[in-house]
Tab-separated table of C-alpha atoms in Angstrom:
chain	number	residue	atom	x	y	z
A	1	MET	CA	76.642	104.518	74.170
A	2	GLN	CA	75.275	104.305	77.701
A	3	LEU	CA	77.684	105.147	80.519
A	4	ARG	CA	78.086	102.281	82.981
A	5	ARG	CA	79.398	102.315	86.533
A	6	GLY	CA	82.464	100.314	85.458
A	7	ASP	CA	83.225	102.898	82.744
A	8	VAL	CA	83.269	105.626	85.377
A	9	VAL	CA	85.658	103.636	87.592
A	10	ASP	CA	87.881	102.846	84.588
A	11	GLY	CA	87.983	106.527	83.669
A	12	ALA	CA	88.828	107.519	87.230
A	13	ILE	CA	91.678	105.009	87.364
A	14	ALA	CA	93.046	106.313	84.058
A	15	ILE	CA	93.086	109.862	85.446
A	16	LEU	CA	94.607	108.662	88.718
A	17	ASP	CA	97.443	106.960	86.836
A	18	GLU	CA	98.094	109.866	84.490
A	19	TYR	CA	97.621	112.893	86.744
A	20	GLY	CA	97.469	111.663	90.347
A	21	LEU	CA	94.871	111.835	93.083
A	22	ALA	CA	94.939	115.626	93.440
A	23	ASP	CA	93.806	116.017	89.823
A	24	LEU	CA	91.098	113.360	89.927
A	25	THR	CA	88.075	115.671	89.839
A	26	MET	CA	84.515	114.926	88.803
A	27	ARG	CA	84.754	117.654	86.148
A	28	ARG	CA	87.929	116.191	84.633
A	29	LEU	CA	86.450	112.695	84.765
A	30	ALA	CA	83.235	113.790	83.060
A	31	SER	CA	85.228	115.570	80.373
A	32	SER	CA	87.382	112.495	79.722
A	33	LEU	CA	84.239	110.348	79.421
A	34	HIS	CA	82.555	112.944	77.147
A	35	VAL	CA	79.579	113.394	79.458
A	36	GLN	CA	78.193	116.160	81.634
A	37	PRO	CA	79.331	116.013	85.288
A	38	GLY	CA	75.759	115.266	86.356
A	39	ALA	CA	75.900	111.943	84.488
A	40	LEU	CA	78.505	110.703	86.969
A	41	TYR	CA	76.143	111.271	89.876
A	42	TRP	CA	73.741	108.739	88.410
A	43	HIS	CA	76.314	106.092	89.317
A	44	PHE	CA	77.948	107.693	92.375
A	45	PRO	CA	76.257	110.116	94.777
A	46	ASN	CA	79.536	111.961	95.425
A	47	LYS	CA	83.269	111.859	94.791
A	48	GLN	CA	83.928	109.961	98.014
A	49	ALA	CA	81.718	107.084	96.876
A	50	LEU	CA	83.568	107.042	93.553
A	51	LEU	CA	86.910	106.894	95.381
A	52	GLY	CA	85.595	103.960	97.417
A	53	ALA	CA	84.787	102.104	94.189
A	54	VAL	CA	88.228	102.939	92.779
A	55	ALA	CA	89.844	101.633	95.987
A	56	ASP	CA	87.821	98.423	95.691
A	57	ARG	CA	89.111	97.978	92.138
A	58	ILE	CA	92.693	98.647	93.239
A	59	LEU	CA	92.323	96.110	96.062
A	60	ALA	CA	90.569	93.408	94.006
A	61	PRO	CA	93.672	91.137	93.923
A	62	MET	CA	93.484	90.983	97.739
A	63	GLU	CA	90.397	88.777	97.352
A	64	GLN	CA	92.393	85.802	96.027
A	65	PRO	CA	92.972	83.019	98.563
A	66	GLU	CA	96.358	82.859	100.233
A	67	ALA	CA	98.785	80.204	99.029
A	68	ALA	CA	100.661	80.018	102.349
A	69	ASP	CA	99.618	77.404	104.868
A	70	ASP	CA	100.595	78.946	108.224
A	71	TRP	CA	99.454	82.204	109.796
A	72	ALA	CA	102.836	83.986	109.660
A	73	ARG	CA	103.340	83.323	105.963
A	74	GLN	CA	99.704	84.271	105.313
A	75	LEU	CA	100.204	87.644	107.012
A	76	VAL	CA	103.377	88.293	105.037
A	77	GLU	CA	101.753	87.167	101.782
A	78	LEU	CA	98.693	89.364	102.341
A	79	ALA	CA	100.838	92.358	103.316
A	80	HIS	CA	102.916	91.992	100.150
A	81	ARG	CA	99.788	91.545	98.063
A	82	LEU	CA	98.336	94.744	99.549
A	83	ARG	CA	101.555	96.636	98.897
A	84	ASP	CA	101.641	95.374	95.305
A	85	CYS	CA	98.028	96.493	94.776
A	86	LEU	CA	98.848	99.964	96.079
A	87	LEU	CA	102.041	100.334	94.064
A	88	ALA	CA	100.283	99.318	90.850
A	89	TYR	CA	98.567	102.738	90.673
A	90	ARG	CA	99.883	106.243	91.057
A	91	ASP	CA	98.827	107.530	94.481
A	92	GLY	CA	97.209	104.138	95.130
A	93	ALA	CA	98.285	104.075	98.772
A	94	GLU	CA	97.060	107.602	99.447
A	95	LEU	CA	93.684	106.901	97.826
A	96	VAL	CA	93.170	103.592	99.627
A	97	SER	CA	94.288	105.099	102.932
A	98	ALA	CA	91.681	107.847	102.589
A	99	THR	CA	88.930	105.374	101.753
A	100	TYR	CA	89.827	103.157	104.719
A	101	ALA	CA	89.769	106.189	106.999
A	102	SER	CA	86.311	107.160	105.733
A	103	ARG	CA	85.110	103.514	105.695
A	104	LEU	CA	84.248	103.706	101.986
A	105	THR	CA	86.033	100.613	100.738
A	106	THR	CA	84.376	97.220	100.859
A	107	SER	CA	87.702	95.372	100.631
A	108	ARG	CA	88.063	92.625	103.219
A	109	GLY	CA	91.866	92.842	103.433
A	110	ARG	CA	91.916	93.965	107.045
A	111	GLU	CA	89.564	91.154	107.995
A	112	ARG	CA	91.856	88.653	106.300
A	113	PHE	CA	94.777	89.964	108.365
A	114	ALA	CA	92.634	89.456	111.473
A	115	ASP	CA	91.677	85.917	110.442
A	116	ALA	CA	95.355	84.986	110.093
A	117	ALA	CA	96.070	86.416	113.554
A	118	VAL	CA	93.194	84.343	114.993
A	119	ARG	CA	94.757	81.255	113.389
A	120	ALA	CA	97.949	82.178	115.262
A	121	GLY	CA	96.001	81.898	118.514
A	122	MET	CA	95.057	85.528	119.192
A	123	PRO	CA	91.651	86.317	120.669
A	124	ARG	CA	89.397	87.994	118.059
A	125	ALA	CA	89.532	91.430	119.732
A	126	ASP	CA	93.352	91.392	119.761
A	127	ALA	CA	93.462	90.022	116.202
A	128	ASP	CA	91.287	92.923	115.036
A	129	LEU	CA	93.676	95.406	116.653
A	130	ALA	CA	96.663	93.620	115.137
A	131	ALA	CA	94.981	93.749	111.722
A	132	PHE	CA	94.509	97.503	111.990
A	133	ALA	CA	98.156	97.913	113.018
A	134	LEU	CA	99.358	95.842	110.064
A	135	LEU	CA	97.002	97.567	107.624
A	136	TYR	CA	98.238	100.992	108.647
A	137	TYR	CA	101.860	99.843	108.586
A	138	VAL	CA	101.446	98.739	104.960
A	139	LEU	CA	99.527	101.879	103.989
A	140	GLY	CA	101.982	104.234	105.681
A	141	GLN	CA	105.057	102.487	104.348
A	142	THR	CA	103.635	102.462	100.829
A	143	VAL	CA	102.488	106.109	100.928
A	144	ASP	CA	106.079	106.987	101.848
A	145	GLU	CA	107.467	104.756	99.093
A	146	GLN	CA	105.171	106.235	96.445
A	147	SER	CA	105.949	109.782	97.576
A	148	ARG	CA	109.667	109.086	97.280
A	149	MET	CA	109.219	107.576	93.810
A	150	GLN	CA	107.338	110.683	92.672
A	151	MET	CA	109.917	113.016	94.197
A	152	ASP	CA	112.683	111.003	92.547
A	153	SER	CA	111.007	111.200	89.150
A	154	ALA	CA	110.722	114.977	89.610
A	155	GLY	CA	114.377	115.240	90.683
A	156	ALA	CA	113.378	116.552	94.118
A	157	LEU	CA	115.060	113.974	96.374
A	158	ALA	CA	118.049	114.765	98.534
A	159	GLU	CA	121.567	114.174	97.283
A	160	PRO	CA	122.764	110.539	97.024
A	161	ASP	CA	125.224	111.155	99.856
A	162	SER	CA	122.371	111.864	102.276
A	163	PRO	CA	122.415	109.678	105.434
A	164	LEU	CA	118.966	108.425	104.393
A	165	ALA	CA	120.071	107.276	100.929
A	166	GLU	CA	121.249	103.884	102.188
A	167	VAL	CA	118.020	103.292	104.136
A	168	ASP	CA	115.943	104.163	101.073
A	169	ALA	CA	117.993	102.020	98.691
A	170	ASP	CA	115.782	98.927	98.935
A	171	PRO	CA	112.190	99.691	99.926
A	172	THR	CA	111.204	96.005	99.736
A	173	ALA	CA	113.911	95.022	102.224
A	174	ARG	CA	112.795	97.832	104.528
A	175	PHE	CA	109.172	96.668	104.172
A	176	ASP	CA	110.132	93.041	104.900
A	177	PHE	CA	112.092	94.074	107.986
A	178	GLY	CA	108.983	95.753	109.400
A	179	LEU	CA	106.865	92.693	108.587
A	180	GLN	CA	109.289	90.429	110.417
A	181	LEU	CA	109.140	92.717	113.456
A	182	PHE	CA	105.359	92.523	113.303
A	183	VAL	CA	105.254	88.712	113.045
A	184	GLY	CA	107.883	88.428	115.774
A	185	GLY	CA	105.779	90.679	117.985
A	186	ILE	CA	102.758	88.423	117.567
A	187	ARG	CA	104.873	85.354	118.365
A	188	ASN	CA	106.305	87.089	121.417
A	189	GLN	CA	102.881	88.192	122.661
A	190	LEU	CA	101.383	84.742	122.261
A	191	GLY	CA	104.396	82.852	123.596
A	192	ASP	CA	103.530	79.173	123.892
A	193	ARG	CA	100.006	79.797	122.564
A	194	ALA	CA	101.329	80.613	119.041
A	195	ARG	CA	100.232	77.920	116.634
């Protein structure tokens, strides 16, 4: 059977989910696909390009149109959709964060954040900056959430009576609080110009 690009991405995602990002190596991937490591380079010139393709697969649900009709609800919907995409895969937030930093993902999620901010009345340059801020808020918050979930599953979290235990009790509520601060900040900056 001929190895296809999609097979390589599927295999990489399977390793990511089972072992985590640190153990997603080209050698392990080739072994799991029963091919020589060189066969992977036919489809991807290097591991970074492969990680970009994996990030694109993880972020595919971001491509669906928003259901919300106003800019604030669109931003919140897109932010939740991004978070859900990242949480669906072990180390998803860390992988996607790395591919955004290296500009290897082709996902248009950040651009969709910017488009919603433009609909709010922001100039394009400001909307682009706001989109980066929101993107990195979601990535950072979700990296932290995934790290805590992994530490919890390994029994490595602090005692339940820690002062942070109450803050960490509901990560979705914490995430939503940050989103509301973000939307409120846009409204405040735009003042009467907010649409």
